[in-house]
Amino acid sequence: MRLRNVWNALRNRNILLRQTIDIDIDAITMSGLESNSSKVEEGFLFVAISGYKHDGHDFIEDAVNRGAAAVIGEKDEAEIKGLQEGVPYIQAANSREALALAASRFYERPDRKRTIIGITGTNGKTTTSFLLRDILEQAGISCSLFGTIANFLNGEERKAANTTPDALQLNRMMAESNDEVIILEVSSHAIEQYRVEGIQFDIALFTNLSKEHLDYHGSMEEYFSVKRKLFNQLKPDGKAIIFTDTDWGKRLVQELGDEGIPAVSAGRGEENDFWLKNIQADEEPVFTLRHDENDYMVSLPIPGIHNVYNAALAFAAAKELIADSSTIASGLEGFKGVPGRFEMLRHPCGARFIIDYAHTADAVQYCLSTARRLGAKRIIHVFGFRGNRDTGKRGTMVASSAKYSDQLILTFDDLNGIDPAEMEAELHTLNNQESGGKGIVICDRTSAIKHAWDHAREGDWIFITGKGPETYKTPFFMPADSDKAALQLLNKEHDSIKPAKTADSY
C-alpha cells in the first residue's frame, strides 16, 4: 500500500499536522505497519505512540535502523532522534488515532467486508457476546468474537490481552477472519484510546452503566459520554440496540432518537420494542419477550436475573440478522455458557462454589441476590480489589456484599505494584466501616479460598469474585494460578469437581 493512502486518511480526519521531510510520499510503498520498533521490518511504517510505560518516540531510531520506510509521531521533528535522510516523518495530532486509521487502510477496511457488531456497557458484555455468538452459529452463521475471555476466529481460539485488542491487532484479525459476522466487546478504554477508531458497526449494543473506571474517566457523565461515542460509528444503515432498565439506557435511546439514529429498545417496560415480561428467575430462568405484538417464550440454562437481561439484549440483536424467532430462542436454550462467569463447582459436602468476574457493586448484587433467591442457606463471599484501580467503588462493593452475604472474606487481587501492607490496611478499614461485622480479612487469596472451603456446609453458596478465569499476577501460598485451580487443588479428588453451566455477572 502507498503511504499516500495513510497520509490522506490523516488529512481527512484533520489530525495531520505536517510532513517534516520534503519527499514524494507517492513513491513510498508500505510493506507492513507496526507500533513496536522491535517488530519493524524493511519497508514498514512505524507509528510512535506515547504510552503509559514507554514513549514510542524514543524508539524511532531503532525502527529506522530496522528498515522503517516512514514514521508517524506526535512530537515536533526537532525533538526526534534517529531520523535519516529519505525517511519521511509525518506529525499527527494523535498517534493512537493515526495508528487506527493507518491499520484500517493498510488492511483494506475489513469492517466493510463483514457484519460488525459492537457491545459496550459496564457489565454483561462478555455473556451477551457469547450468547449472541451461540445463537448465530446455531443458525448456521459463522462468527468471530474478540473479547475479554479470548479471541475466536475461523474456528480457532487465541489468547486475549485486553477486552478490546489494540487497533493494529484488531484490524489484522478482522482481515484474517473468514467468518460472516464479527462481534467485538468494546470497553470504554478502547473507545478513549482509539482502538476501534475507523471501524464502522452494523449493530451496536448497550448493556448498562454503573460505577466503574472512574479513576480513568473522572465522573459518570464522562464515562457515559465515552460509551456514547460508539454509536456515532454506526454504518449509514446501522442500528443501535439498547437495554433500558437503567436511566443511562433510557437517556441513550432519547439522545439517539433526537439525532435520528435508529435505536431498538429492550427492557421490562411495555414501551420497549422488545418487552421483557413474565420473568421466572429460577435456576433455569423462563421469560417472555413481546415484539411486534408477538410473544416469544424463552428458557435459559443459566441462573440470574442479570442473565435474563443479557439474553433479552442478545435476542434483540439476533433478530436483526435472523428472521425466525424460534431459531433465536432455540439458540438461547442451548447456550453453553462462559468460562469464569457464574461458573459453578461442587464441594464434596454439597456446597456450591461459584467463580465469577463480578467487579462492580451491581454485578455483586446480581450474583448474591440470585443465590438468595434460589434458596442458599448461607452466602459466603470471597473478593478483593486490584491495586492502582478505581478506589472509589470499593466501599460500595463491600456494602453491597454485606447486604446479601452471611460472611465476607476480603482478600488480595492483583496488587499491580501496590505495597501489600497498604492494601492490607485498606481491607481492614473497609471491613471495619462497611461489612456490618460480617467480614474477615485473609490477605493471601488462596488461603482465603481454603478458609471458605474448609468451613463449607451443605446448602452454602460460596462466591469467589473479581477474576473469573484470569490467572493470578500476584504469587500466593498455594501452587495455583487461578481461582478455579485453587479449588481443584483443595479437592482430594479433582475429577469430582464437575463444572456446571456458566454465565456472566451483569
PDB file of N, CA and C in Angstrom, residues 179-222:
ATOM      1  N   ASP A 179     -15.112 -15.355   8.756  1.00  0.00           N
ATOM      2  CA  ASP A 179     -16.464 -15.522   9.282  1.00  0.00           C
ATOM      3  C   ASP A 179     -17.389 -14.430   8.753  1.00  0.00           C
ATOM      4  N   GLU A 180     -18.683 -14.729   8.746  1.00  0.00           N
ATOM      5  CA  GLU A 180     -19.664 -13.776   8.223  1.00  0.00           C
ATOM      6  C   GLU A 180     -19.874 -12.587   9.153  1.00  0.00           C
ATOM      7  N   VAL A 181     -19.790 -12.844  10.452  1.00  0.00           N
ATOM      8  CA  VAL A 181     -20.064 -11.818  11.465  1.00  0.00           C
ATOM      9  C   VAL A 181     -18.875 -11.721  12.410  1.00  0.00           C
ATOM     10  N   ILE A 182     -18.553 -10.497  12.823  1.00  0.00           N
ATOM     11  CA  ILE A 182     -17.517 -10.283  13.834  1.00  0.00           C
ATOM     12  C   ILE A 182     -18.144  -9.521  15.002  1.00  0.00           C
ATOM     13  N   ILE A 183     -18.053 -10.108  16.203  1.00  0.00           N
ATOM     14  CA  ILE A 183     -18.581  -9.475  17.414  1.00  0.00           C
ATOM     15  C   ILE A 183     -17.406  -8.946  18.226  1.00  0.00           C
ATOM     16  N   LEU A 184     -17.496  -7.697  18.652  1.00  0.00           N
ATOM     17  CA  LEU A 184     -16.447  -7.066  19.450  1.00  0.00           C
ATOM     18  C   LEU A 184     -17.009  -6.634  20.796  1.00  0.00           C
ATOM     19  N   GLU A 185     -16.329  -7.027  21.880  1.00  0.00           N
ATOM     20  CA  GLU A 185     -16.566  -6.362  23.160  1.00  0.00           C
ATOM     21  C   GLU A 185     -15.807  -5.038  23.110  1.00  0.00           C
ATOM     22  N   VAL A 186     -16.495  -3.946  23.346  1.00  0.00           N
ATOM     23  CA  VAL A 186     -15.867  -2.625  23.219  1.00  0.00           C
ATOM     24  C   VAL A 186     -15.858  -1.944  24.589  1.00  0.00           C
ATOM     25  N   SER A 187     -14.690  -1.858  25.194  1.00  0.00           N
ATOM     26  CA  SER A 187     -14.560  -1.213  26.500  1.00  0.00           C
ATOM     27  C   SER A 187     -14.459   0.295  26.342  1.00  0.00           C
ATOM     28  N   SER A 188     -14.698   1.007  27.441  1.00  0.00           N
ATOM     29  CA  SER A 188     -14.561   2.470  27.394  1.00  0.00           C
ATOM     30  C   SER A 188     -13.113   2.868  27.134  1.00  0.00           C
ATOM     31  N   HIS A 189     -12.166   2.087  27.664  1.00  0.00           N
ATOM     32  CA  HIS A 189     -10.756   2.362  27.397  1.00  0.00           C
ATOM     33  C   HIS A 189     -10.463   2.236  25.903  1.00  0.00           C
ATOM     34  N   ALA A 190     -11.070   1.228  25.260  1.00  0.00           N
ATOM     35  CA  ALA A 190     -10.842   1.027  23.832  1.00  0.00           C
ATOM     36  C   ALA A 190     -11.338   2.211  23.022  1.00  0.00           C
ATOM     37  N   ILE A 191     -12.493   2.751  23.407  1.00  0.00           N
ATOM     38  CA  ILE A 191     -13.031   3.908  22.695  1.00  0.00           C
ATOM     39  C   ILE A 191     -12.152   5.127  22.930  1.00  0.00           C
ATOM     40  N   GLU A 192     -11.794   5.370  24.173  1.00  0.00           N
ATOM     41  CA  GLU A 192     -10.998   6.545  24.526  1.00  0.00           C
ATOM     42  C   GLU A 192      -9.599   6.483  23.914  1.00  0.00           C
ATOM     43  N   GLN A 193      -9.060   5.284  23.783  1.00  0.00           N
ATOM     44  CA  GLN A 193      -7.704   5.107  23.254  1.00  0.00           C
ATOM     45  C   GLN A 193      -7.691   4.797  21.754  1.00  0.00           C
ATOM     46  N   TYR A 194      -8.812   5.020  21.084  1.00  0.00           N
ATOM     47  CA  TYR A 194      -8.900   4.934  19.621  1.00  0.00           C
ATOM     48  C   TYR A 194      -8.642   3.527  19.073  1.00  0.00           C
ATOM     49  N   ARG A 195      -8.880   2.498  19.887  1.00  0.00           N
ATOM     50  CA  ARG A 195      -8.638   1.140  19.378  1.00  0.00           C
ATOM     51  C   ARG A 195      -9.660   0.734  18.325  1.00  0.00           C
ATOM     52  N   VAL A 196     -10.875   1.295  18.390  1.00  0.00           N
ATOM     53  CA  VAL A 196     -11.902   0.958  17.394  1.00  0.00           C
ATOM     54  C   VAL A 196     -12.136   2.113  16.423  1.00  0.00           C
ATOM     55  N   GLU A 197     -11.249   3.111  16.447  1.00  0.00           N
ATOM     56  CA  GLU A 197     -11.382   4.249  15.540  1.00  0.00           C
ATOM     57  C   GLU A 197     -11.278   3.764  14.093  1.00  0.00           C
ATOM     58  N   GLY A 198     -12.119   4.321  13.232  1.00  0.00           N
ATOM     59  CA  GLY A 198     -12.105   3.946  11.821  1.00  0.00           C
ATOM     60  C   GLY A 198     -12.959   2.741  11.501  1.00  0.00           C
ATOM     61  N   ILE A 199     -13.476   2.050  12.523  1.00  0.00           N
ATOM     62  CA  ILE A 199     -14.353   0.896  12.299  1.00  0.00           C
ATOM     63  C   ILE A 199     -15.798   1.359  12.341  1.00  0.00           C
ATOM     64  N   GLN A 200     -16.568   0.936  11.373  1.00  0.00           N
ATOM     65  CA  GLN A 200     -17.996   1.232  11.365  1.00  0.00           C
ATOM     66  C   GLN A 200     -18.767  -0.047  11.680  1.00  0.00           C
ATOM     67  N   PHE A 201     -19.800   0.115  12.501  1.00  0.00           N
ATOM     68  CA  PHE A 201     -20.545  -1.025  13.025  1.00  0.00           C
ATOM     69  C   PHE A 201     -21.915  -1.139  12.362  1.00  0.00           C
ATOM     70  N   ASP A 202     -22.308  -2.383  12.100  1.00  0.00           N
ATOM     71  CA  ASP A 202     -23.669  -2.638  11.614  1.00  0.00           C
ATOM     72  C   ASP A 202     -24.669  -2.590  12.765  1.00  0.00           C
ATOM     73  N   ILE A 203     -24.247  -3.101  13.927  1.00  0.00           N
ATOM     74  CA  ILE A 203     -25.094  -3.121  15.116  1.00  0.00           C
ATOM     75  C   ILE A 203     -24.229  -2.758  16.313  1.00  0.00           C
ATOM     76  N   ALA A 204     -24.726  -1.885  17.174  1.00  0.00           N
ATOM     77  CA  ALA A 204     -24.033  -1.540  18.414  1.00  0.00           C
ATOM     78  C   ALA A 204     -24.988  -1.737  19.573  1.00  0.00           C
ATOM     79  N   LEU A 205     -24.546  -2.472  20.611  1.00  0.00           N
ATOM     80  CA  LEU A 205     -25.382  -2.795  21.765  1.00  0.00           C
ATOM     81  C   LEU A 205     -24.888  -2.059  22.999  1.00  0.00           C
ATOM     82  N   PHE A 206     -25.827  -1.669  23.843  1.00  0.00           N
ATOM     83  CA  PHE A 206     -25.524  -1.045  25.135  1.00  0.00           C
ATOM     84  C   PHE A 206     -26.200  -1.872  26.220  1.00  0.00           C
ATOM     85  N   THR A 207     -25.409  -2.391  27.176  1.00  0.00           N
ATOM     86  CA  THR A 207     -25.960  -3.241  28.235  1.00  0.00           C
ATOM     87  C   THR A 207     -26.466  -2.410  29.408  1.00  0.00           C
ATOM     88  N   ASN A 208     -25.604  -1.599  29.996  1.00  0.00           N
ATOM     89  CA  ASN A 208     -25.931  -0.835  31.201  1.00  0.00           C
ATOM     90  C   ASN A 208     -24.748   0.053  31.540  1.00  0.00           C
ATOM     91  N   LEU A 209     -24.887   0.838  32.563  1.00  0.00           N
ATOM     92  CA  LEU A 209     -23.777   1.666  33.039  1.00  0.00           C
ATOM     93  C   LEU A 209     -23.865   1.756  34.553  1.00  0.00           C
ATOM     94  N   SER A 210     -22.752   1.439  35.224  1.00  0.00           N
ATOM     95  CA  SER A 210     -22.682   1.601  36.676  1.00  0.00           C
ATOM     96  C   SER A 210     -21.281   2.057  37.047  1.00  0.00           C
ATOM     97  N   LYS A 211     -21.071   2.370  38.283  1.00  0.00           N
ATOM     98  CA  LYS A 211     -19.830   2.995  38.733  1.00  0.00           C
ATOM     99  C   LYS A 211     -18.636   2.082  38.503  1.00  0.00           C
ATOM    100  N   GLU A 212     -17.751   2.501  37.610  1.00  0.00           N
ATOM    101  CA  GLU A 212     -16.580   1.721  37.241  1.00  0.00           C
ATOM    102  C   GLU A 212     -15.628   2.616  36.439  1.00  0.00           C
ATOM    103  N   HIS A 213     -14.356   2.386  36.578  1.00  0.00           N
ATOM    104  CA  HIS A 213     -13.322   3.104  35.810  1.00  0.00           C
ATOM    105  C   HIS A 213     -13.331   4.613  36.057  1.00  0.00           C
ATOM    106  N   LEU A 214     -13.854   5.049  37.183  1.00  0.00           N
ATOM    107  CA  LEU A 214     -13.883   6.496  37.419  1.00  0.00           C
ATOM    108  C   LEU A 214     -12.504   7.036  37.750  1.00  0.00           C
ATOM    109  N   ASP A 215     -11.566   6.144  38.085  1.00  0.00           N
ATOM    110  CA  ASP A 215     -10.182   6.584  38.227  1.00  0.00           C
ATOM    111  C   ASP A 215      -9.622   7.029  36.881  1.00  0.00           C
ATOM    112  N   TYR A 216     -10.200   6.518  35.815  1.00  0.00           N
ATOM    113  CA  TYR A 216      -9.749   6.841  34.458  1.00  0.00           C
ATOM    114  C   TYR A 216     -10.598   7.958  33.849  1.00  0.00           C
ATOM    115  N   HIS A 217     -11.912   7.861  34.013  1.00  0.00           N
ATOM    116  CA  HIS A 217     -12.811   8.806  33.353  1.00  0.00           C
ATOM    117  C   HIS A 217     -13.173  10.017  34.202  1.00  0.00           C
ATOM    118  N   GLY A 218     -13.062   9.902  35.515  1.00  0.00           N
ATOM    119  CA  GLY A 218     -13.290  11.049  36.382  1.00  0.00           C
ATOM    120  C   GLY A 218     -14.698  11.186  36.906  1.00  0.00           C
ATOM    121  N   SER A 219     -15.704  10.898  36.085  1.00  0.00           N
ATOM    122  CA  SER A 219     -17.100  11.056  36.512  1.00  0.00           C
ATOM    123  C   SER A 219     -17.981  10.121  35.697  1.00  0.00           C
ATOM    124  N   MET A 220     -19.175   9.841  36.205  1.00  0.00           N
ATOM    125  CA  MET A 220     -20.122   9.016  35.472  1.00  0.00           C
ATOM    126  C   MET A 220     -20.546   9.701  34.175  1.00  0.00           C
ATOM    127  N   GLU A 221     -20.661  11.011  34.207  1.00  0.00           N
ATOM    128  CA  GLU A 221     -21.053  11.751  32.999  1.00  0.00           C
ATOM    129  C   GLU A 221     -20.020  11.568  31.888  1.00  0.00           C
ATOM    130  N   GLU A 222     -18.750  11.650  32.255  1.00  0.00           N
ATOM    131  CA  GLU A 222     -17.690  11.463  31.260  1.00  0.00           C
ATOM    132  C   GLU A 222     -17.647  10.007  30.801  1.00  0.00           C
TER     133      GLU A 222
END
